[in-house]
Amino acid sequence: MTEARDLPPGQTEIQDFPRFGWGALAFRFPTDPRRLEITVGGDVGESLAVCDELVALQRVEQVSDLHCVTTWTKRSIRWSGFRFRDFYETLVAPRAMPHADANLVVLRGQDGYAGRLPLASLLAPDVLLADRLDDRPLSIAHGAPLRLVAPAHYGYKNIKHLRSVEFWRDARAYRFVGPSFMDHPTARVEFEERGNLPAGLLRRIYPPLVPPIRWLFRFALERHQRRAVRSESNS
Ligand SMILES: Nc1nc2c(c(=O)[nH]1)N[C@H]1C(S)=C(S)[C@@H](COP(=O)(O)O)O[C@H]1N2
Ligand SMILES: [Mo]
């Protein structure tokens, strides 16, 4: 029998896997949910777009947990995709030639969401660009066509509907979608870096927000799917 791993500090396990995120984006959906393409830019010698080269990288499977900063944790999610490190070393470094000091990475989703992490954090072996979940292409709910999986960092660093990755020397090119207290620069789960306020305070502020956010994201997705069916039957 395998021993149950402890949950990180302040987290509670949930059994379902909700569509979740920044409330203001609940009604925003990927414009191109089937097209695997990442734009590479920022302080680079050459901006470029990566598509077929990405799926030619070594495919890796990974089972990992997702820890939302609002205190819920979904355990043992089965992802498949490509290591960010392989993407960086094989496709970004030699071709885009980022500036030597471009250590801040800004990742943007097709829904207008954006997040940042230090380059060093993204080069960890468990950081993936995932295009599959449970042996199926990613659903819209969980980040189609491609999402960042960074299990050591809170959910808000795991950008869904990924469309661009930018390498910058400083943070001026970036603004978080929400208030700045929510956006810790590294947001490591292990050290409970929930945000720029004391973790104990955020542990109490966030949980009451979870049911309405879950409801909103589900309502928006169902409406989106109904509309998709209707426009298909009209065409
Ligand atoms: N594009 C995008 N990515 C996002 C978000 C979002 O609103 N938009 N929310 C983040 C947050 S706060 C969490 S907890 C996870 C939720 O992932 P899930 O919807 O697969 O549960 O996505 C993260 N990535
Ligand atoms: Mo989250």
Short mmCIF file of C-alpha atoms and ligand atoms in Angstrom, two decimals:
data_model
loop_
_atom_site.label_atom_id
_atom_site.label_comp_id
_atom_site.label_asym_id
_atom_site.label_seq_id
_atom_site.Cartn_x
_atom_site.Cartn_y
_atom_site.Cartn_z
CA MET A 1 0.00 0.00 0.00
CA THR A 2 1.25 3.49 -0.77
CA GLU A 3 1.25 5.92 2.09
CA ALA A 4 -1.02 8.92 1.72
CA ARG A 5 1.06 12.03 1.21
CA ASP A 6 0.29 14.96 3.46
CA LEU A 7 -1.48 17.92 1.94
CA PRO A 8 0.49 21.16 1.83
CA PRO A 9 -0.21 23.65 4.65
CA GLY A 10 -3.72 25.10 4.63
CA GLN A 11 -5.07 22.94 1.77
CA THR A 12 -8.19 20.72 1.68
CA GLU A 13 -8.69 17.90 -0.83
CA ILE A 14 -11.72 17.99 -3.14
CA GLN A 15 -12.97 15.05 -5.20
CA ASP A 16 -14.32 16.74 -8.33
CA PHE A 17 -12.18 18.84 -10.67
CA PRO A 18 -13.91 22.16 -11.26
CA ARG A 19 -13.32 24.70 -14.01
CA PHE A 20 -11.94 27.55 -11.91
CA GLY A 21 -10.09 30.82 -12.17
CA TRP A 22 -10.11 34.56 -12.09
CA GLY A 23 -13.83 35.46 -11.82
CA ALA A 24 -13.77 38.27 -14.38
CA LEU A 25 -12.67 35.77 -17.04
CA ALA A 26 -15.37 33.14 -16.45
CA PHE A 27 -17.17 34.14 -19.66
CA ARG A 28 -14.02 34.30 -21.76
CA PHE A 29 -13.11 31.25 -23.80
CA PRO A 30 -10.17 30.27 -25.96
CA THR A 31 -10.51 31.71 -29.43
CA ASP A 32 -8.66 28.75 -30.95
CA PRO A 33 -9.07 25.73 -28.66
CA ARG A 34 -7.67 23.16 -31.13
CA ARG A 35 -4.61 24.99 -32.41
CA LEU A 36 -1.36 24.25 -30.55
CA GLU A 37 0.68 27.36 -31.12
CA ILE A 38 2.83 29.40 -28.77
CA THR A 39 4.20 32.79 -29.58
CA VAL A 40 7.65 33.46 -28.10
CA GLY A 41 8.58 37.07 -27.46
CA GLY A 42 9.83 39.66 -24.99
CA ASP A 43 13.49 40.66 -24.73
CA VAL A 44 14.52 38.19 -27.42
CA GLY A 45 16.69 38.43 -30.49
CA GLU A 46 13.81 37.18 -32.60
CA SER A 47 10.11 36.68 -31.84
CA LEU A 48 8.68 33.48 -33.25
CA ALA A 49 5.75 31.08 -33.23
CA VAL A 50 6.14 27.42 -32.28
CA CYS A 51 3.62 24.76 -33.32
CA ASP A 52 4.74 21.52 -35.07
CA GLU A 53 8.14 21.69 -33.34
CA LEU A 54 6.39 21.59 -29.99
CA VAL A 55 4.62 18.28 -30.56
CA ALA A 56 7.88 16.82 -31.86
CA LEU A 57 9.43 17.19 -28.39
CA GLN A 58 9.64 14.13 -26.16
CA ARG A 59 6.20 13.41 -24.73
CA VAL A 60 6.02 12.93 -20.98
CA GLU A 61 3.22 11.69 -18.73
CA GLN A 62 2.90 13.03 -15.23
CA VAL A 63 0.54 12.52 -12.31
CA SER A 64 0.49 15.59 -10.10
CA ASP A 65 -1.67 17.66 -7.76
CA LEU A 66 -3.21 21.09 -8.40
CA HIS A 67 -3.30 23.41 -5.40
CA CYS A 68 -5.56 26.42 -5.80
CA VAL A 69 -4.62 29.38 -3.62
CA THR A 70 -8.22 29.52 -2.37
CA THR A 71 -7.30 26.30 -0.40
CA TRP A 72 -8.75 23.49 -2.54
CA THR A 73 -6.47 20.73 -3.86
CA LYS A 74 -7.23 18.24 -6.61
CA ARG A 75 -4.90 15.27 -6.32
CA SER A 76 -3.40 12.88 -8.84
CA ILE A 77 -4.27 14.53 -12.12
CA ARG A 78 -2.92 12.61 -15.10
CA TRP A 79 -1.36 15.03 -17.58
CA SER A 80 0.53 14.43 -20.78
CA GLY A 81 2.60 16.95 -22.67
CA PHE A 82 6.09 18.36 -23.02
CA ARG A 83 8.61 19.58 -20.49
CA PHE A 84 8.93 23.35 -20.38
CA ARG A 85 12.67 22.78 -20.03
CA ASP A 86 12.81 20.90 -23.35
CA PHE A 87 10.71 23.62 -24.99
CA TYR A 88 13.11 26.25 -23.64
CA GLU A 89 16.38 24.47 -24.40
CA THR A 90 15.45 23.08 -27.81
CA LEU A 91 13.16 25.72 -29.28
CA VAL A 92 13.46 28.99 -27.38
CA ALA A 93 17.12 29.42 -26.46
CA PRO A 94 18.71 28.60 -29.84
CA ARG A 95 16.07 30.23 -32.03
CA ALA A 96 14.59 33.17 -30.15
CA MET A 97 17.86 33.96 -28.34
CA PRO A 98 16.47 35.61 -25.22
CA HIS A 99 18.59 38.32 -23.60
CA ALA A 100 20.98 36.83 -21.02
CA ASP A 101 19.19 38.68 -18.20
CA ALA A 102 15.65 37.87 -19.36
CA ASN A 103 14.80 35.82 -16.27
CA LEU A 104 11.19 36.81 -15.85
CA VAL A 105 8.72 34.76 -17.86
CA VAL A 106 5.24 36.09 -18.59
CA LEU A 107 2.69 33.55 -19.81
CA ARG A 108 -0.58 34.63 -21.42
CA GLY A 109 -3.79 32.75 -22.09
CA GLN A 110 -6.21 33.12 -25.00
CA ASP A 111 -8.79 34.37 -22.48
CA GLY A 112 -6.75 37.42 -21.44
CA TYR A 113 -5.27 35.85 -18.31
CA ALA A 114 -1.57 36.40 -17.57
CA GLY A 115 0.90 35.07 -15.03
CA ARG A 116 4.60 35.33 -14.31
CA LEU A 117 7.26 33.03 -12.92
CA PRO A 118 11.06 33.18 -12.75
CA LEU A 119 12.70 31.25 -15.58
CA ALA A 120 14.53 29.05 -13.04
CA SER A 121 11.18 27.85 -11.61
CA LEU A 122 9.91 26.87 -15.05
CA LEU A 123 12.99 24.79 -15.79
CA ALA A 124 12.11 22.31 -13.00
CA PRO A 125 11.51 18.79 -14.40
CA ASP A 126 7.85 18.69 -13.27
CA VAL A 127 6.83 21.79 -15.24
CA LEU A 128 4.91 20.80 -18.36
CA LEU A 129 3.18 22.30 -21.32
CA ALA A 130 0.28 19.85 -21.21
CA ASP A 131 -2.06 19.17 -24.11
CA ARG A 132 -3.74 16.03 -22.71
CA LEU A 133 -5.57 15.06 -19.54
CA ASP A 134 -6.63 11.47 -18.81
CA ASP A 135 -5.57 10.33 -22.31
CA ARG A 136 -7.76 12.90 -24.05
CA PRO A 137 -7.05 16.31 -25.56
CA LEU A 138 -7.53 19.04 -22.96
CA SER A 139 -11.12 20.18 -22.57
CA ILE A 140 -12.05 23.84 -22.65
CA ALA A 141 -12.74 23.62 -18.92
CA HIS A 142 -9.17 22.61 -18.14
CA GLY A 143 -7.19 24.71 -20.56
CA ALA A 144 -7.50 23.72 -24.24
CA PRO A 145 -5.44 23.68 -26.31
CA LEU A 146 -2.41 23.82 -23.99
CA ARG A 147 -1.78 24.68 -20.34
CA LEU A 148 1.11 25.15 -18.01
CA VAL A 149 1.37 22.51 -15.29
CA ALA A 150 3.61 23.71 -12.45
CA PRO A 151 2.64 21.60 -9.42
CA ALA A 152 5.01 23.31 -6.96
CA HIS A 153 3.23 26.63 -7.58
CA TYR A 154 -0.35 27.61 -6.77
CA GLY A 155 -3.00 27.14 -9.43
CA TYR A 156 -2.92 30.77 -10.49
CA LYS A 157 0.53 30.21 -12.00
CA ASN A 158 -0.79 27.27 -14.08
CA ILE A 159 -1.91 29.25 -17.10
CA LYS A 160 -4.65 27.68 -19.21
CA HIS A 161 -5.33 28.29 -22.94
CA LEU A 162 -1.68 29.24 -23.29
CA ARG A 163 -0.96 31.43 -26.30
CA SER A 164 2.30 33.22 -25.57
CA VAL A 165 5.44 33.02 -23.50
CA GLU A 166 7.57 36.12 -23.07
CA PHE A 167 11.05 36.47 -21.59
CA TRP A 168 11.72 39.83 -19.95
CA ARG A 169 14.54 41.56 -18.10
CA ASP A 170 12.17 43.39 -15.77
CA ALA A 171 8.53 43.29 -14.77
CA ARG A 172 7.42 46.45 -16.54
CA ALA A 173 5.90 44.50 -19.42
CA TYR A 174 3.50 42.75 -17.09
CA ARG A 175 0.36 43.43 -15.07
CA PHE A 176 -1.57 40.77 -13.19
CA VAL A 177 -5.28 40.53 -14.06
CA GLY A 178 -6.29 41.01 -10.41
CA PRO A 179 -5.14 43.17 -7.48
CA SER A 180 -1.42 43.01 -6.86
CA PHE A 181 -1.76 41.49 -3.37
CA MET A 182 -2.90 38.27 -5.07
CA ASP A 183 0.17 37.87 -7.24
CA HIS A 184 3.16 36.51 -5.35
CA PRO A 185 6.25 36.41 -7.60
CA THR A 186 6.91 32.70 -7.03
CA ALA A 187 3.74 31.41 -5.25
CA ARG A 188 5.37 28.22 -3.99
CA VAL A 189 2.89 25.90 -2.32
CA GLU A 190 5.50 24.38 -0.02
CA PHE A 191 6.21 27.75 1.60
CA GLU A 192 2.59 28.88 1.48
CA GLU A 193 3.42 31.89 -0.68
CA ARG A 194 -0.28 32.59 -1.33
CA GLY A 195 0.13 36.25 -2.12
CA ASN A 196 1.61 39.46 -0.83
CA LEU A 197 -0.44 39.41 2.39
CA PRO A 198 0.09 37.00 5.31
CA ALA A 199 -0.87 33.45 4.34
CA GLY A 200 -2.97 33.08 7.50
CA LEU A 201 -5.13 36.01 6.43
CA LEU A 202 -5.57 34.75 2.85
CA ARG A 203 -6.48 31.29 4.19
CA ARG A 204 -9.52 32.94 5.76
CA ILE A 205 -10.40 35.41 3.01
CA TYR A 206 -10.45 32.98 0.08
CA PRO A 207 -12.59 29.93 1.05
CA PRO A 208 -15.98 31.72 1.09
CA LEU A 209 -15.32 32.80 -2.50
CA VAL A 210 -14.95 29.24 -3.77
CA PRO A 211 -18.65 28.19 -4.14
CA PRO A 212 -19.70 31.32 -6.09
CA ILE A 213 -16.64 31.12 -8.35
CA ARG A 214 -17.26 27.44 -9.05
CA TRP A 215 -20.89 28.18 -9.84
CA LEU A 216 -20.00 31.09 -12.12
CA PHE A 217 -17.41 29.09 -14.09
CA ARG A 218 -19.82 26.19 -14.54
CA PHE A 219 -22.70 28.42 -15.55
CA ALA A 220 -20.52 30.22 -18.10
CA LEU A 221 -19.21 26.97 -19.59
CA GLU A 222 -22.68 25.45 -19.93
CA ARG A 223 -23.94 28.58 -21.65
CA HIS A 224 -20.91 28.55 -23.96
CA GLN A 225 -21.55 24.89 -24.87
CA ARG A 226 -25.26 25.47 -25.51
CA ARG A 227 -24.36 28.30 -27.89
CA ALA A 228 -21.80 26.15 -29.67
CA VAL A 229 -24.41 23.43 -30.27
CA ARG A 230 -26.94 25.99 -31.51
CA SER A 231 -24.54 27.65 -33.95
CA GLU A 232 -23.55 24.21 -35.28
CA SER A 233 -27.15 23.20 -35.93
CA ASN A 234 -27.76 26.55 -37.66
CA SER A 235 -24.89 26.17 -40.08
N1 LIG B 1 -6.15 31.26 -18.79
C1 LIG B 1 -6.42 31.09 -17.48
N2 LIG B 1 -5.64 30.26 -16.77
C2 LIG B 1 -5.88 30.06 -15.46
C3 LIG B 1 -6.92 30.74 -14.79
C4 LIG B 1 -7.74 31.62 -15.57
O1 LIG B 1 -8.70 32.26 -15.09
N3 LIG B 1 -7.46 31.75 -16.91
N4 LIG B 1 -7.12 30.53 -13.44
C5 LIG B 1 -6.02 29.93 -12.66
C6 LIG B 1 -6.45 29.40 -11.37
S1 LIG B 1 -6.71 30.53 -10.13
C7 LIG B 1 -6.57 28.05 -11.12
S2 LIG B 1 -6.86 27.45 -9.56
C8 LIG B 1 -6.45 27.06 -12.21
C9 LIG B 1 -7.70 26.20 -12.28
O2 LIG B 1 -7.57 25.19 -13.23
P1 LIG B 1 -8.83 24.29 -13.62
O3 LIG B 1 -9.88 25.19 -14.21
O4 LIG B 1 -8.33 23.27 -14.57
O5 LIG B 1 -9.34 23.68 -12.33
O6 LIG B 1 -6.23 27.67 -13.47
C10 LIG B 1 -5.37 28.79 -13.44
N5 LIG B 1 -5.09 29.18 -14.79
MO MO B 2 -6.79 29.30 -8.15
#
